Every structure is written in structure tokens, then in C-alpha cells.
PDB file of C-alpha atoms in Angstrom:
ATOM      1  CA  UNK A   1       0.000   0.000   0.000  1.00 87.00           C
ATOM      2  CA  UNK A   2       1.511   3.424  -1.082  1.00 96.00           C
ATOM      3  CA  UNK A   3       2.159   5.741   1.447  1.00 98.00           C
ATOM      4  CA  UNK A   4       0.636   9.030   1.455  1.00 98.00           C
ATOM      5  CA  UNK A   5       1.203  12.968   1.435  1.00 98.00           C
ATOM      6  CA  UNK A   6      -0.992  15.872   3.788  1.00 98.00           C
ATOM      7  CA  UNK A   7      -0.017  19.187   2.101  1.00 97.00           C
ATOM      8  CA  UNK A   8      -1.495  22.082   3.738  1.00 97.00           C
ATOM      9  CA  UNK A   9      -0.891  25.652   2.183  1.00 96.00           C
ATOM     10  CA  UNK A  10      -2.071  28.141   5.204  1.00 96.00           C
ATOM     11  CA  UNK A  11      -2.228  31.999   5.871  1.00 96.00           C
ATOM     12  CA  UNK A  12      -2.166  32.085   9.529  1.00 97.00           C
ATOM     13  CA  UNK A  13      -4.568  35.062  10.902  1.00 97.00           C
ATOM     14  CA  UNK A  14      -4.583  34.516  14.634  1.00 97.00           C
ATOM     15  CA  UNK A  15      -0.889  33.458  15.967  1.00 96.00           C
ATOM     16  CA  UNK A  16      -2.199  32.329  19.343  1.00 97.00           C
ATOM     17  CA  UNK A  17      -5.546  30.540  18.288  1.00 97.00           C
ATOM     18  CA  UNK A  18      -3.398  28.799  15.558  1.00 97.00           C
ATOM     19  CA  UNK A  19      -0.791  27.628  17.889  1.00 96.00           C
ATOM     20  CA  UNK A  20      -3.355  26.111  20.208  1.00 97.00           C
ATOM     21  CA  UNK A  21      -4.241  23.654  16.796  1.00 97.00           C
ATOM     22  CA  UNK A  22      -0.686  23.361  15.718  1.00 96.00           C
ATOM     23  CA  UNK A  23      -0.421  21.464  19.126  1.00 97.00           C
ATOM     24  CA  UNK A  24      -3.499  19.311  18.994  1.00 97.00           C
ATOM     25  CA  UNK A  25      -2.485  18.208  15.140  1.00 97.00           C
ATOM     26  CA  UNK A  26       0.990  17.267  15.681  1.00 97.00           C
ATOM     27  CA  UNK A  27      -0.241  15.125  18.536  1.00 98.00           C
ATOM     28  CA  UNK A  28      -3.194  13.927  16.369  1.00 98.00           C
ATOM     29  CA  UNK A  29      -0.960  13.053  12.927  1.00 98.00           C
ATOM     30  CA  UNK A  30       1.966  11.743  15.232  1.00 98.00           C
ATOM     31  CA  UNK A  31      -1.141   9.030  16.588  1.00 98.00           C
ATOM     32  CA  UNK A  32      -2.136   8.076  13.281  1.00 98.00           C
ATOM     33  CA  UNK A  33       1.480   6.994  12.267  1.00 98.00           C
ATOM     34  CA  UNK A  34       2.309  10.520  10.081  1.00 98.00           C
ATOM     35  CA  UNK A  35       5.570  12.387  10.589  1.00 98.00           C
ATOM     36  CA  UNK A  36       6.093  16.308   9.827  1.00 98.00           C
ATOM     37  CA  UNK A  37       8.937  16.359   6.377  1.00 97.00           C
ATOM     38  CA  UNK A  38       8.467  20.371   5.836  1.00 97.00           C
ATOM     39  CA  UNK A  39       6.849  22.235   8.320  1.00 94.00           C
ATOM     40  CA  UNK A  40       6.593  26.340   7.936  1.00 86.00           C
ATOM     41  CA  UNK A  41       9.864  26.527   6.052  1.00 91.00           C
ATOM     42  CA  UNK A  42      11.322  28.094   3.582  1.00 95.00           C
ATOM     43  CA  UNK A  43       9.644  27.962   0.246  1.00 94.00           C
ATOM     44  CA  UNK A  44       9.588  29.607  -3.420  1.00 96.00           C
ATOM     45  CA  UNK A  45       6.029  30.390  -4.919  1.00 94.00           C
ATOM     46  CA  UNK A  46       6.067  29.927  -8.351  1.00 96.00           C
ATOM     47  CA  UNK A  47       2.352  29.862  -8.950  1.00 96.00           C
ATOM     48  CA  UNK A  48      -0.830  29.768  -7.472  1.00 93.00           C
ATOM     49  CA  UNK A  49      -2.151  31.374  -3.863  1.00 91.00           C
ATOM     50  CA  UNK A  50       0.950  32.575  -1.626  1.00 93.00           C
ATOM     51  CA  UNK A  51       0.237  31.100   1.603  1.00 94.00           C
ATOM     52  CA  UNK A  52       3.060  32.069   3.806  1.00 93.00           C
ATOM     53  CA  UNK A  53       2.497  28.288   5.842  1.00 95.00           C
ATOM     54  CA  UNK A  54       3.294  24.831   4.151  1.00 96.00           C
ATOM     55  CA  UNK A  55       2.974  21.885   5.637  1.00 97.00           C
ATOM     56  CA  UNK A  56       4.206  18.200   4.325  1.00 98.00           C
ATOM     57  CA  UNK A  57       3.186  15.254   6.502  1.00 98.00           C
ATOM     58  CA  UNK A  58       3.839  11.514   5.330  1.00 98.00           C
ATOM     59  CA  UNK A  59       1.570   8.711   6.538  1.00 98.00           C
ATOM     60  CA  UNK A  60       1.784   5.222   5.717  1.00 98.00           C
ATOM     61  CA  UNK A  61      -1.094   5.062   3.654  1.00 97.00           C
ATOM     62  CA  UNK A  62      -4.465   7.665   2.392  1.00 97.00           C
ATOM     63  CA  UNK A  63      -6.466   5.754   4.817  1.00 98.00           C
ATOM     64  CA  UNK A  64      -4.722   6.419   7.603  1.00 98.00           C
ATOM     65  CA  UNK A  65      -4.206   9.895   6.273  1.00 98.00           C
ATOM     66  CA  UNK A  66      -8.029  10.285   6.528  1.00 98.00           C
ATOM     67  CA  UNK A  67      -8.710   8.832   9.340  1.00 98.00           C
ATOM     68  CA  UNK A  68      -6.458  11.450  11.370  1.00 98.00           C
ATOM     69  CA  UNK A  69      -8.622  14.066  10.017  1.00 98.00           C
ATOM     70  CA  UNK A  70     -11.778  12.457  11.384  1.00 98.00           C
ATOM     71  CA  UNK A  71     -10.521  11.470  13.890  1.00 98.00           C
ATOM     72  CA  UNK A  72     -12.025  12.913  17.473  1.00 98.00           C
ATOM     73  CA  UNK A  73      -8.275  14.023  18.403  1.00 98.00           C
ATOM     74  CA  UNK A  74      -7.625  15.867  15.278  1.00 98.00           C
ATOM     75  CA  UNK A  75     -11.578  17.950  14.947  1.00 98.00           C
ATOM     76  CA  UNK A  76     -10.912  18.936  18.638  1.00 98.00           C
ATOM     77  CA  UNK A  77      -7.486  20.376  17.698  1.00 97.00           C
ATOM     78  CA  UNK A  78      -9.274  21.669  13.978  1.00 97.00           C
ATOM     79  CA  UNK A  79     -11.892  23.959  15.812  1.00 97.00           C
ATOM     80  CA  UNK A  80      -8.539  26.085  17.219  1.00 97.00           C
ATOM     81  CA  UNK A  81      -7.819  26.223  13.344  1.00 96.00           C
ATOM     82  CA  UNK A  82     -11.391  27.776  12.193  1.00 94.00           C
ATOM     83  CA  UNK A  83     -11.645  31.595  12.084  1.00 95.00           C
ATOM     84  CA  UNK A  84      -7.703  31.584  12.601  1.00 97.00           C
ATOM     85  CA  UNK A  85      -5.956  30.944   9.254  1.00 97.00           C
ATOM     86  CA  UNK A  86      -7.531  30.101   5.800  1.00 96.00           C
ATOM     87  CA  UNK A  87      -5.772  26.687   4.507  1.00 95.00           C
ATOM     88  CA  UNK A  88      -6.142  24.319   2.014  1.00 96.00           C
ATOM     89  CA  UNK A  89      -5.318  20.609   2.885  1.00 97.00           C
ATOM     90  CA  UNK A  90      -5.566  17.769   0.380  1.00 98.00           C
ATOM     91  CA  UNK A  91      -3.731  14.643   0.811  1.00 98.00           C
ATOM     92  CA  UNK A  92      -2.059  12.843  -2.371  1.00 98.00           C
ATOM     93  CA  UNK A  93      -1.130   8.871  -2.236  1.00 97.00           C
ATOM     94  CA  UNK A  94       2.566   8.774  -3.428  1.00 96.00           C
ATOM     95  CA  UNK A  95       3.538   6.902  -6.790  1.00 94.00           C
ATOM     96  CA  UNK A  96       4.620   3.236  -6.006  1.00 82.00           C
TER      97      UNK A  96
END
């Protein structure tokens, strides 16, 4: 089973409010088997939105990528997210 990419593209509106998800998800992807690979780094954009946040998890599989999202841990820490940054997330399986 391929593995599988989160990519989040974020503009962060309310530091403190976003912070209090940032925790919540990391605890929430780390549970479902995903690990962080670029997190708020440096980045180029060459088109599209500029969204000064991007965010590359890898999880073992889109399953388990989705199920994080649902999952109770990850909606509690999502609710810090809402009316504090406007993101995009879509998660990609990775080519075999």
C-alpha cells in the first residue's frame, strides 16, 4: 500500500488561536502513524495562492491519512484552526 502525502498551504490570521491547533495536530498526525517532512519553512512560490504556511506530513497510507482528520483528536485540535488561518489541505497517495 503506497504511502501518502498531507499538504497544507495556510495563511495564519490569529498566531495564538493557531498555535493552540498546531499542538493538537501534531499530537493527532503523530497518533495516526504521520511524521512532519516540511513544516513552515522556507519555500519559493512559483504559482498559485501565496500562503506564507506549508505543511508536508507523510503517513503510511491515504487511509490512515483520513482517518487522522476524522478522527475525534484531530476535529478537537481543527476547531482552534477555524476563524484563525484560511488553509487548504488535500492529501495525495505517493507513486509506487
Amino acid at each position: 500500500m503506497p504511502q501518502a502525502f498531507w499538504i497544507a498551504h495556510v495563511e495564519v490570521t490569529d498566531p495564538e488561536r493557531y498555535a493552540l491547533y498546531a499542538r493538537g495536530a501534531t499530537e493527532a498526525i503523530a497518533a495516526h502513524g504521520g511524521r512532519f517532512l516540511a513544516r513552515a519553512g522556507r519555500y519559493v512560490q512559483l504559482e498559485g495562492k501565496d500562503r506564507p504556511r506549508n505543511v508536508v506530513a507523510i503517513f503510511p497510507s491515504l487511509e490512515k491519512a483520513v482517518e487522522c482528520y476524522h478522527s475525534p483528536a484531530y476535529q478537537a485540535a481543527l476547531v482552534h484552526a477555524q476563524g484563525a488561518a484560511t488553509r487548504d489541505l488535500v492529501v495525495v497517495e505517493a507513486a509506487e
